[in-house]
PDB file of C-alpha atoms in Angstrom:
ATOM      1  CA  MET W   1       0.315   0.144   0.369  1.00 77.00           C
ATOM      2  CA  SER W   2       1.237   2.963  -0.667  1.00 87.00           C
ATOM      3  CA  ILE W   3       2.270   5.833   1.526  1.00 95.00           C
ATOM      4  CA  LEU W   4      -0.058   9.043   1.203  1.00 97.00           C
ATOM      5  CA  TYR W   5       1.908  12.419   1.421  1.00 97.00           C
ATOM      6  CA  PRO W   6       0.306  16.190   1.814  1.00 97.00           C
ATOM      7  CA  ARG W   7      -0.776  17.659  -0.943  1.00 97.00           C
ATOM      8  CA  LEU W   8      -0.440  21.632  -1.226  1.00 96.00           C
ATOM      9  CA  LEU W   9      -3.418  23.650  -2.722  1.00 93.00           C
ATOM     10  CA  PRO W  10      -2.198  25.728  -5.578  1.00 92.00           C
ATOM     11  CA  GLY W  11      -3.201  28.907  -3.926  1.00 94.00           C
ATOM     12  CA  GLU W  12      -0.626  28.477  -1.057  1.00 96.00           C
ATOM     13  CA  ALA W  13       1.539  26.894  -3.536  1.00 96.00           C
ATOM     14  CA  GLU W  14       1.669  30.030  -5.667  1.00 96.00           C
ATOM     15  CA  ARG W  15       1.944  32.195  -2.537  1.00 96.00           C
ATOM     16  CA  LEU W  16       4.940  30.749  -1.378  1.00 96.00           C
ATOM     17  CA  PHE W  17       6.882  30.449  -4.474  1.00 97.00           C
ATOM     18  CA  ALA W  18       6.338  34.286  -4.862  1.00 95.00           C
ATOM     19  CA  SER W  19       7.718  35.052  -1.459  1.00 95.00           C
ATOM     20  CA  PHE W  20      10.829  32.710  -2.315  1.00 95.00           C
ATOM     21  CA  HIS W  21      12.152  35.456  -4.840  1.00 89.00           C
ATOM     22  CA  GLY W  22      15.550  36.878  -4.102  1.00 92.00           C
ATOM     23  CA  ARG W  23      16.287  34.447  -0.803  1.00 94.00           C
ATOM     24  CA  LYS W  24      18.944  32.346  -0.986  1.00 94.00           C
ATOM     25  CA  ALA W  25      18.775  28.615   0.034  1.00 95.00           C
ATOM     26  CA  GLU W  26      20.430  28.693   3.668  1.00 94.00           C
ATOM     27  CA  GLU W  27      17.706  31.548   3.912  1.00 95.00           C
ATOM     28  CA  LEU W  28      14.900  29.533   2.641  1.00 96.00           C
ATOM     29  CA  ALA W  29      15.614  26.661   5.539  1.00 95.00           C
ATOM     30  CA  ARG W  30      14.050  28.557   8.071  1.00 94.00           C
ATOM     31  CA  PHE W  31      10.808  28.071   5.805  1.00 92.00           C
ATOM     32  CA  ALA W  32      11.099  24.444   5.769  1.00 96.00           C
ATOM     33  CA  ALA W  33       8.023  22.527   7.854  1.00 97.00           C
ATOM     34  CA  ILE W  34       6.801  19.209   8.174  1.00 96.00           C
ATOM     35  CA  ALA W  35       3.296  20.366   7.827  1.00 94.00           C
ATOM     36  CA  SER W  36       1.100  22.897   6.324  1.00 95.00           C
ATOM     37  CA  ASP W  37      -2.301  24.210   7.356  1.00 93.00           C
ATOM     38  CA  ARG W  38      -3.051  24.357   3.303  1.00 93.00           C
ATOM     39  CA  ALA W  39      -2.010  20.979   2.454  1.00 95.00           C
ATOM     40  CA  VAL W  40      -4.802  18.069   2.011  1.00 96.00           C
ATOM     41  CA  TYR W  41      -4.342  14.567   1.725  1.00 95.00           C
ATOM     42  CA  ALA W  42      -6.057  11.846  -0.835  1.00 93.00           C
ATOM     43  CA  ALA W  43      -9.022  10.516   0.818  1.00 89.00           C
ATOM     44  CA  SER W  44      -8.089   6.822   0.386  1.00 87.00           C
ATOM     45  CA  GLY W  45      -5.748   4.584  -1.364  1.00 86.00           C
ATOM     46  CA  GLY W  46      -2.734   4.359   1.557  1.00 91.00           C
ATOM     47  CA  THR W  47      -1.692   5.490   4.801  1.00 95.00           C
ATOM     48  CA  ARG W  48      -0.635   9.158   5.466  1.00 96.00           C
ATOM     49  CA  ALA W  49       2.969   9.638   6.233  1.00 96.00           C
ATOM     50  CA  SER W  50       3.610  10.448   9.625  1.00 96.00           C
ATOM     51  CA  ARG W  51       5.320  13.482  11.006  1.00 96.00           C
ATOM     52  CA  ASP W  52       8.179  11.139  11.967  1.00 97.00           C
ATOM     53  CA  GLN W  53       8.595   9.478   8.830  1.00 96.00           C
ATOM     54  CA  LEU W  54       8.611  13.079   7.156  1.00 97.00           C
ATOM     55  CA  ARG W  55      11.384  14.232   9.870  1.00 97.00           C
ATOM     56  CA  LEU W  56      13.307  11.344   8.215  1.00 97.00           C
ATOM     57  CA  LEU W  57      12.603  11.867   4.659  1.00 97.00           C
ATOM     58  CA  VAL W  58      13.959  15.457   5.463  1.00 97.00           C
ATOM     59  CA  THR W  59      16.827  14.662   7.305  1.00 97.00           C
ATOM     60  CA  ASP W  60      18.013  11.800   4.763  1.00 97.00           C
ATOM     61  CA  LEU W  61      17.848  14.785   2.106  1.00 98.00           C
ATOM     62  CA  GLU W  62      19.540  17.227   4.298  1.00 97.00           C
ATOM     63  CA  LYS W  63      22.348  14.529   4.513  1.00 98.00           C
ATOM     64  CA  VAL W  64      22.748  13.956   0.858  1.00 98.00           C
ATOM     65  CA  ALA W  65      23.021  17.969   0.353  1.00 98.00           C
ATOM     66  CA  SER W  66      25.420  18.460   2.835  1.00 97.00           C
ATOM     67  CA  VAL W  67      27.519  15.680   1.708  1.00 97.00           C
ATOM     68  CA  CYS W  68      27.601  17.773  -1.889  1.00 97.00           C
ATOM     69  CA  GLY W  69      28.362  20.830   0.021  1.00 96.00           C
ATOM     70  CA  PHE W  70      25.311  22.555   0.558  1.00 96.00           C
ATOM     71  CA  PRO W  71      24.647  25.564   0.936  1.00 94.00           C
ATOM     72  CA  GLU W  72      27.845  25.883  -1.274  1.00 95.00           C
ATOM     73  CA  PRO W  73      26.849  26.273  -5.026  1.00 93.00           C
ATOM     74  CA  PRO W  74      27.331  22.586  -6.493  1.00 94.00           C
ATOM     75  CA  GLY W  75      29.952  21.821  -9.296  1.00 95.00           C
ATOM     76  CA  THR W  76      28.990  19.111 -11.829  1.00 93.00           C
ATOM     77  CA  ALA W  77      30.227  16.325  -9.824  1.00 94.00           C
ATOM     78  CA  ALA W  78      28.327  17.175  -6.782  1.00 96.00           C
ATOM     79  CA  LYS W  79      25.042  17.702  -8.884  1.00 95.00           C
ATOM     80  CA  ASN W  80      25.410  14.485 -10.181  1.00 94.00           C
ATOM     81  CA  GLU W  81      26.001  12.586  -6.683  1.00 96.00           C
ATOM     82  CA  PHE W  82      23.324  14.264  -5.224  1.00 97.00           C
ATOM     83  CA  ASP W  83      20.587  13.323  -8.069  1.00 97.00           C
ATOM     84  CA  ARG W  84      21.703   9.752  -8.055  1.00 96.00           C
ATOM     85  CA  THR W  85      22.106   9.205  -4.174  1.00 97.00           C
ATOM     86  CA  VAL W  86      18.561  11.356  -3.822  1.00 98.00           C
ATOM     87  CA  ALA W  87      16.729   9.283  -6.422  1.00 97.00           C
ATOM     88  CA  ARG W  88      17.980   5.813  -5.193  1.00 97.00           C
ATOM     89  CA  GLN W  89      16.654   7.259  -0.928  1.00 97.00           C
ATOM     90  CA  LEU W  90      13.480   8.566  -2.890  1.00 97.00           C
ATOM     91  CA  HIS W  91      12.305   5.476  -4.363  1.00 97.00           C
ATOM     92  CA  GLU W  92      13.669   3.142  -1.953  1.00 95.00           C
ATOM     93  CA  ARG W  93      12.400   4.980   1.414  1.00 94.00           C
ATOM     94  CA  SER W  94       9.469   6.860   0.415  1.00 95.00           C
ATOM     95  CA  GLY W  95       6.875   3.997  -0.169  1.00 95.00           C
ATOM     96  CA  MET W  96       5.159   5.895  -2.622  1.00 95.00           C
ATOM     97  CA  LEU W  97       3.452   4.265  -5.869  1.00 94.00           C
ATOM     98  CA  PRO W  98       3.273   5.864  -9.047  1.00 94.00           C
ATOM     99  CA  GLY W  99       0.134   7.024  -8.362  1.00 94.00           C
ATOM    100  CA  GLU W 100       1.395   8.972  -5.566  1.00 96.00           C
ATOM    101  CA  ALA W 101       4.381  10.079  -7.287  1.00 96.00           C
ATOM    102  CA  SER W 102       2.299  11.479 -10.254  1.00 95.00           C
ATOM    103  CA  GLN W 103       0.773  14.075  -8.108  1.00 96.00           C
ATOM    104  CA  ARG W 104       2.096  17.797  -8.976  1.00 96.00           C
ATOM    105  CA  GLN W 105       0.081  19.021  -5.333  1.00 97.00           C
ATOM    106  CA  VAL W 106       2.593  16.403  -3.673  1.00 98.00           C
ATOM    107  CA  TRP W 107       5.362  17.304  -5.094  1.00 98.00           C
ATOM    108  CA  ALA W 108       4.974  21.013  -4.529  1.00 98.00           C
ATOM    109  CA  PHE W 109       4.529  19.737  -1.026  1.00 98.00           C
ATOM    110  CA  PHE W 110       7.823  18.790  -1.366  1.00 98.00           C
ATOM    111  CA  GLY W 111       9.228  21.667  -2.731  1.00 98.00           C
ATOM    112  CA  LEU W 112       7.898  24.410  -1.110  1.00 98.00           C
ATOM    113  CA  VAL W 113       7.132  23.186   2.482  1.00 98.00           C
ATOM    114  CA  LEU W 114       9.495  20.031   3.152  1.00 98.00           C
ATOM    115  CA  VAL W 115      12.803  21.286   1.521  1.00 98.00           C
ATOM    116  CA  PRO W 116      12.632  24.561  -0.415  1.00 98.00           C
ATOM    117  CA  HIS W 117      16.190  25.111   0.651  1.00 98.00           C
ATOM    118  CA  ILE W 118      17.544  21.903  -1.011  1.00 98.00           C
ATOM    119  CA  CYS W 119      15.859  22.994  -4.230  1.00 98.00           C
ATOM    120  CA  ALA W 120      17.011  26.507  -4.168  1.00 98.00           C
ATOM    121  CA  TRP W 121      20.657  24.664  -3.729  1.00 98.00           C
ATOM    122  CA  ARG W 122      20.229  22.276  -6.484  1.00 97.00           C
ATOM    123  CA  PHE W 123      18.358  24.836  -9.021  1.00 97.00           C
ATOM    124  CA  PRO W 124      19.662  28.593  -8.010  1.00 96.00           C
ATOM    125  CA  MET W 125      17.946  31.868  -8.582  1.00 95.00           C
ATOM    126  CA  LYS W 126      18.622  33.337 -12.349  1.00 92.00           C
ATOM    127  CA  ASN W 127      18.371  37.123 -12.603  1.00 88.00           C
ATOM    128  CA  GLY W 128      17.121  36.838  -8.870  1.00 87.00           C
ATOM    129  CA  ALA W 129      13.911  34.360  -9.348  1.00 93.00           C
ATOM    130  CA  TYR W 130      13.824  30.505  -9.133  1.00 96.00           C
ATOM    131  CA  ASN W 131      12.324  28.282 -11.908  1.00 96.00           C
ATOM    132  CA  ARG W 132       9.019  27.804 -10.615  1.00 95.00           C
ATOM    133  CA  ASP W 133       9.024  24.005 -12.564  1.00 96.00           C
ATOM    134  CA  ARG W 134      11.917  23.332 -10.258  1.00 97.00           C
ATOM    135  CA  PHE W 135       9.601  23.646  -6.969  1.00 97.00           C
ATOM    136  CA  LYS W 136       6.253  23.566  -7.793  1.00 95.00           C
ATOM    137  CA  GLY W 137       5.862  20.188 -10.023  1.00 89.00           C
ATOM    138  CA  THR W 138       4.118  22.169 -12.845  1.00 91.00           C
ATOM    139  CA  ASP W 139       6.471  19.812 -14.968  1.00 91.00           C
ATOM    140  CA  LEU W 140       7.433  16.992 -12.868  1.00 92.00           C
ATOM    141  CA  THR W 141      10.235  15.835 -15.193  1.00 91.00           C
ATOM    142  CA  ARG W 142      11.442  18.985 -14.311  1.00 93.00           C
ATOM    143  CA  HIS W 143      10.330  19.176 -10.209  1.00 97.00           C
ATOM    144  CA  THR W 144      13.800  19.239  -8.487  1.00 98.00           C
ATOM    145  CA  LEU W 145      13.050  15.474  -6.508  1.00 98.00           C
ATOM    146  CA  ALA W 146       9.722  14.630  -8.961  1.00 97.00           C
ATOM    147  CA  ARG W 147      12.285  13.607 -11.704  1.00 95.00           C
ATOM    148  CA  LEU W 148      14.489  11.626  -9.666  1.00 97.00           C
ATOM    149  CA  TRP W 149      12.015   9.429  -8.109  1.00 97.00           C
ATOM    150  CA  THR W 150      10.850   8.683 -11.888  1.00 95.00           C
ATOM    151  CA  ARG W 151      14.308   8.026 -12.915  1.00 95.00           C
ATOM    152  CA  ALA W 152      14.569   5.647  -9.943  1.00 97.00           C
ATOM    153  CA  TYR W 153      11.205   4.203 -10.700  1.00 96.00           C
ATOM    154  CA  VAL W 154      11.694   3.707 -14.484  1.00 95.00           C
ATOM    155  CA  LEU W 155      15.626   2.440 -14.470  1.00 96.00           C
ATOM    156  CA  HIS W 156      15.273   0.282 -11.078  1.00 95.00           C
ATOM    157  CA  ASP W 157      16.089  -3.367 -12.242  1.00 94.00           C
ATOM    158  CA  PRO W 158      15.894  -6.133  -9.644  1.00 93.00           C
ATOM    159  CA  THR W 159      17.983  -8.446 -12.025  1.00 91.00           C
ATOM    160  CA  LEU W 160      21.553  -6.579 -11.405  1.00 92.00           C
ATOM    161  CA  PRO W 161      23.611  -6.612  -8.560  1.00 94.00           C
ATOM    162  CA  ASP W 162      22.481  -3.234  -7.550  1.00 95.00           C
ATOM    163  CA  PRO W 163      19.338  -2.406  -8.749  1.00 96.00           C
ATOM    164  CA  TYR W 164      19.837   0.863  -9.109  1.00 97.00           C
ATOM    165  CA  GLN W 165      23.133   0.872 -11.050  1.00 95.00           C
ATOM    166  CA  LEU W 166      21.471   2.069 -14.412  1.00 96.00           C
ATOM    167  CA  LEU W 167      21.060   5.346 -12.664  1.00 95.00           C
ATOM    168  CA  SER W 168      24.842   6.392 -13.194  1.00 93.00           C
ATOM    169  CA  GLY W 169      24.578   4.982 -16.285  1.00 92.00           C
ATOM    170  CA  LEU W 170      23.963   8.093 -18.217  1.00 91.00           C
ATOM    171  CA  GLY W 171      25.479  11.918 -17.354  1.00 88.00           C
ATOM    172  CA  GLU W 172      22.608  14.162 -16.460  1.00 87.00           C
ATOM    173  CA  ALA W 173      22.073  16.024 -19.642  1.00 86.00           C
ATOM    174  CA  ASP W 174      21.521  12.663 -21.681  1.00 89.00           C
ATOM    175  CA  LEU W 175      19.367  11.271 -19.292  1.00 91.00           C
ATOM    176  CA  ASP W 176      17.315  14.339 -18.975  1.00 87.00           C
ATOM    177  CA  GLN W 177      16.661  13.864 -22.961  1.00 85.00           C
ATOM    178  CA  VAL W 178      15.766  10.507 -22.617  1.00 91.00           C
ATOM    179  CA  MET W 179      13.385  11.502 -19.652  1.00 90.00           C
ATOM    180  CA  SER W 180      11.964  14.265 -21.086  1.00 84.00           C
ATOM    181  CA  ARG W 181      10.642  12.518 -24.013  1.00 82.00           C
ATOM    182  CA  ARG W 182       7.634  11.119 -21.846  1.00 76.00           C
ATOM    183  CA  VAL W 183       5.249   9.850 -24.715  1.00 75.00           C
ATOM    184  CA  ALA W 184       8.269   8.174 -27.178  1.00 77.00           C
ATOM    185  CA  VAL W 185      10.536   7.030 -24.814  1.00 85.00           C
ATOM    186  CA  ALA W 186       9.937   7.765 -21.124  1.00 82.00           C
ATOM    187  CA  ALA W 187       6.383   5.962 -21.264  1.00 84.00           C
ATOM    188  CA  THR W 188       8.011   2.386 -21.985  1.00 89.00           C
ATOM    189  CA  PRO W 189      10.315   1.958 -18.996  1.00 92.00           C
ATOM    190  CA  ALA W 190      11.622  -0.959 -20.852  1.00 94.00           C
ATOM    191  CA  LEU W 191      13.089   1.176 -23.371  1.00 94.00           C
ATOM    192  CA  VAL W 192      14.784   3.946 -21.080  1.00 95.00           C
ATOM    193  CA  ARG W 193      16.356   0.971 -19.558  1.00 96.00           C
ATOM    194  CA  ALA W 194      17.704  -0.363 -22.792  1.00 96.00           C
ATOM    195  CA  VAL W 195      18.997   3.447 -23.912  1.00 95.00           C
ATOM    196  CA  VAL W 196      21.017   3.087 -21.146  1.00 96.00           C
ATOM    197  CA  ARG W 197      22.173  -0.464 -20.259  1.00 95.00           C
ATOM    198  CA  ALA W 198      23.194  -0.114 -24.645  1.00 95.00           C
ATOM    199  CA  HIS W 199      25.266   2.919 -23.757  1.00 93.00           C
ATOM    200  CA  VAL W 200      27.125   1.465 -20.624  1.00 92.00           C
ATOM    201  CA  GLU W 201      28.014  -1.777 -22.881  1.00 89.00           C
ATOM    202  CA  ASP W 202      29.635   0.240 -25.761  1.00 83.00           C
ATOM    203  CA  GLY W 203      31.806   1.750 -23.079  1.00 69.00           C
ATOM    204  CA  ASP W 204      35.043   3.292 -25.179  1.00 62.00           C
ATOM    205  CA  THR W 205      35.139   1.199 -28.408  1.00 63.00           C
ATOM    206  CA  GLY W 206      38.561   2.796 -29.244  1.00 65.00           C
ATOM    207  CA  ASP W 207      37.022   4.047 -32.925  1.00 73.00           C
ATOM    208  CA  GLY W 208      37.384   7.604 -31.986  1.00 78.00           C
ATOM    209  CA  ILE W 209      33.799   8.321 -32.274  1.00 85.00           C
ATOM    210  CA  PRO W 210      32.462  10.449 -29.153  1.00 87.00           C
ATOM    211  CA  ALA W 211      29.805   8.501 -27.196  1.00 87.00           C
ATOM    212  CA  ARG W 212      27.788  11.212 -26.935  1.00 88.00           C
ATOM    213  CA  ALA W 213      27.219  11.516 -30.581  1.00 89.00           C
ATOM    214  CA  VAL W 214      26.032   7.979 -30.736  1.00 91.00           C
ATOM    215  CA  HIS W 215      23.606   7.837 -27.628  1.00 92.00           C
ATOM    216  CA  ARG W 216      22.231  11.029 -29.578  1.00 91.00           C
ATOM    217  CA  ASP W 217      21.973  10.181 -32.961  1.00 92.00           C
ATOM    218  CA  SER W 218      20.675   6.508 -31.809  1.00 93.00           C
ATOM    219  CA  LEU W 219      17.574   8.633 -29.808  1.00 93.00           C
ATOM    220  CA  ARG W 220      16.951  10.159 -32.772  1.00 92.00           C
ATOM    221  CA  ARG W 221      16.604   7.038 -35.004  1.00 94.00           C
ATOM    222  CA  LEU W 222      14.463   5.470 -32.135  1.00 93.00           C
ATOM    223  CA  LEU W 223      12.356   9.105 -31.821  1.00 90.00           C
ATOM    224  CA  ARG W 224      11.490   7.789 -35.544  1.00 91.00           C
ATOM    225  CA  LEU W 225      10.829   4.403 -34.869  1.00 90.00           C
ATOM    226  CA  THR W 226       8.604   5.195 -31.714  1.00 85.00           C
ATOM    227  CA  ALA W 227       6.365   7.333 -34.194  1.00 84.00           C
ATOM    228  CA  PHE W 228       4.648   3.695 -35.479  1.00 86.00           C
ATOM    229  CA  LEU W 229       6.042   0.807 -33.508  1.00 84.00           C
ATOM    230  CA  ASP W 230       4.072  -0.745 -30.088  1.00 84.00           C
ATOM    231  CA  LEU W 231       7.039  -1.390 -27.916  1.00 86.00           C
ATOM    232  CA  ASP W 232       4.309  -2.778 -25.367  1.00 82.00           C
ATOM    233  CA  TRP W 233       4.553  -5.876 -27.662  1.00 87.00           C
ATOM    234  CA  LEU W 234       7.863  -6.742 -27.437  1.00 91.00           C
ATOM    235  CA  SER W 235      10.191  -8.565 -24.844  1.00 94.00           C
ATOM    236  CA  GLU W 236      12.368  -6.169 -22.743  1.00 93.00           C
ATOM    237  CA  GLN W 237      14.964  -8.211 -24.616  1.00 95.00           C
ATOM    238  CA  ALA W 238      13.519  -7.827 -27.658  1.00 96.00           C
ATOM    239  CA  ILE W 239      13.699  -4.014 -27.103  1.00 95.00           C
ATOM    240  CA  LEU W 240      17.436  -3.886 -26.001  1.00 96.00           C
ATOM    241  CA  GLU W 241      18.233  -5.722 -29.144  1.00 96.00           C
ATOM    242  CA  LEU W 242      16.473  -2.622 -31.024  1.00 96.00           C
ATOM    243  CA  VAL W 243      18.252  -0.045 -29.308  1.00 96.00           C
ATOM    244  CA  ARG W 244      21.681  -1.833 -29.919  1.00 96.00           C
ATOM    245  CA  GLU W 245      20.498  -2.420 -33.928  1.00 96.00           C
ATOM    246  CA  GLN W 246      19.976   1.631 -33.715  1.00 95.00           C
ATOM    247  CA  ARG W 247      23.045   2.451 -31.778  1.00 94.00           C
ATOM    248  CA  ARG W 248      25.142   0.629 -34.273  1.00 93.00           C
ATOM    249  CA  GLU W 249      23.369   1.906 -37.293  1.00 94.00           C
ATOM    250  CA  SER W 250      24.213   5.133 -35.654  1.00 93.00           C
ATOM    251  CA  ARG W 251      27.969   4.270 -35.398  1.00 91.00           C
ATOM    252  CA  ARG W 252      28.083   3.438 -39.002  1.00 91.00           C
ATOM    253  CA  PHE W 253      26.901   6.958 -40.288  1.00 91.00           C
ATOM    254  CA  ILE W 254      28.720   8.664 -37.850  1.00 90.00           C
ATOM    255  CA  ALA W 255      31.789   6.861 -38.984  1.00 88.00           C
ATOM    256  CA  ALA W 256      31.142   7.366 -42.549  1.00 89.00           C
ATOM    257  CA  ILE W 257      30.461  11.489 -42.243  1.00 85.00           C
ATOM    258  CA  GLY W 258      32.236  12.451 -39.339  1.00 76.00           C
ATOM    259  CA  VAL W 259      31.476  14.430 -36.228  1.00 66.00           C
ATOM    260  CA  ASN W 260      30.631  18.024 -35.746  1.00 62.00           C
ATOM    261  CA  ALA W 261      28.600  19.948 -33.098  1.00 44.00           C
ATOM    262  CA  ALA W 262      25.065  19.252 -34.454  1.00 45.00           C
ATOM    263  CA  ASP W 263      26.000  15.325 -33.761  1.00 49.00           C
ATOM    264  CA  LEU W 264      26.007  16.567 -30.102  1.00 49.00           C
ATOM    265  CA  GLU W 265      22.851  18.535 -30.079  1.00 56.00           C
ATOM    266  CA  ASP W 266      19.444  17.903 -28.855  1.00 52.00           C
ATOM    267  CA  PRO W 267      17.795  14.713 -30.615  1.00 50.00           C
ATOM    268  CA  THR W 268      14.661  16.668 -31.042  1.00 44.00           C
ATOM    269  CA  ASP W 269      16.459  19.606 -32.832  1.00 40.00           C
TER     270      ASP W 269
END
């Protein structure tokens, strides 16, 4: 049974977010709380998270952020370490099921009440303002924490020695390009796992072709294929073979034409 988390009502979410502008991460730590009078719970479908569970979750998140340098601005390595560790923690310890994790108001509570300082640290202000998606959950693929739970859920593979090892298979930018394709790619968890697994398998082939170029060209090819292929009818092994074949095609193509900056751009451009 799922653990149910508080859901922040839209009006309160907007009020809190507006009050954060201009405040640094360490200042927002004073706004953090484990409860809000403007939060509600789903009427049924699970057990409500207790105050102790919420405190423990906050403590875990703060420990990871501290290890990664909070409140000092995080570098690339610190961001990657934070994302991978928190993704695993949220999926392992939150007790959420996909139905609860799909609720924007749940993640609004996380970002605006529970740990606003951590969201502000991970995604700092630009021009004195924060990006609302990172706090409010208007787009769950961009919310500071929702995107991490989803990655862990999709990439979790109990057949591996470490069920979460695929979380480190792609860098942040490349994994984000996969997960943000919600209909064409991320809607099929087996396809996401196959993309990451095939990328890890390739490793350094010694042919001088950048792994990122192969990944992004093959993702273009997969995006075209998923427009008319129903992957739900394929086994996980068949999907993995499909991805491997697209990577082989990409490697041959890139070897023939060479690599330039265009090969490293967003695959939907």
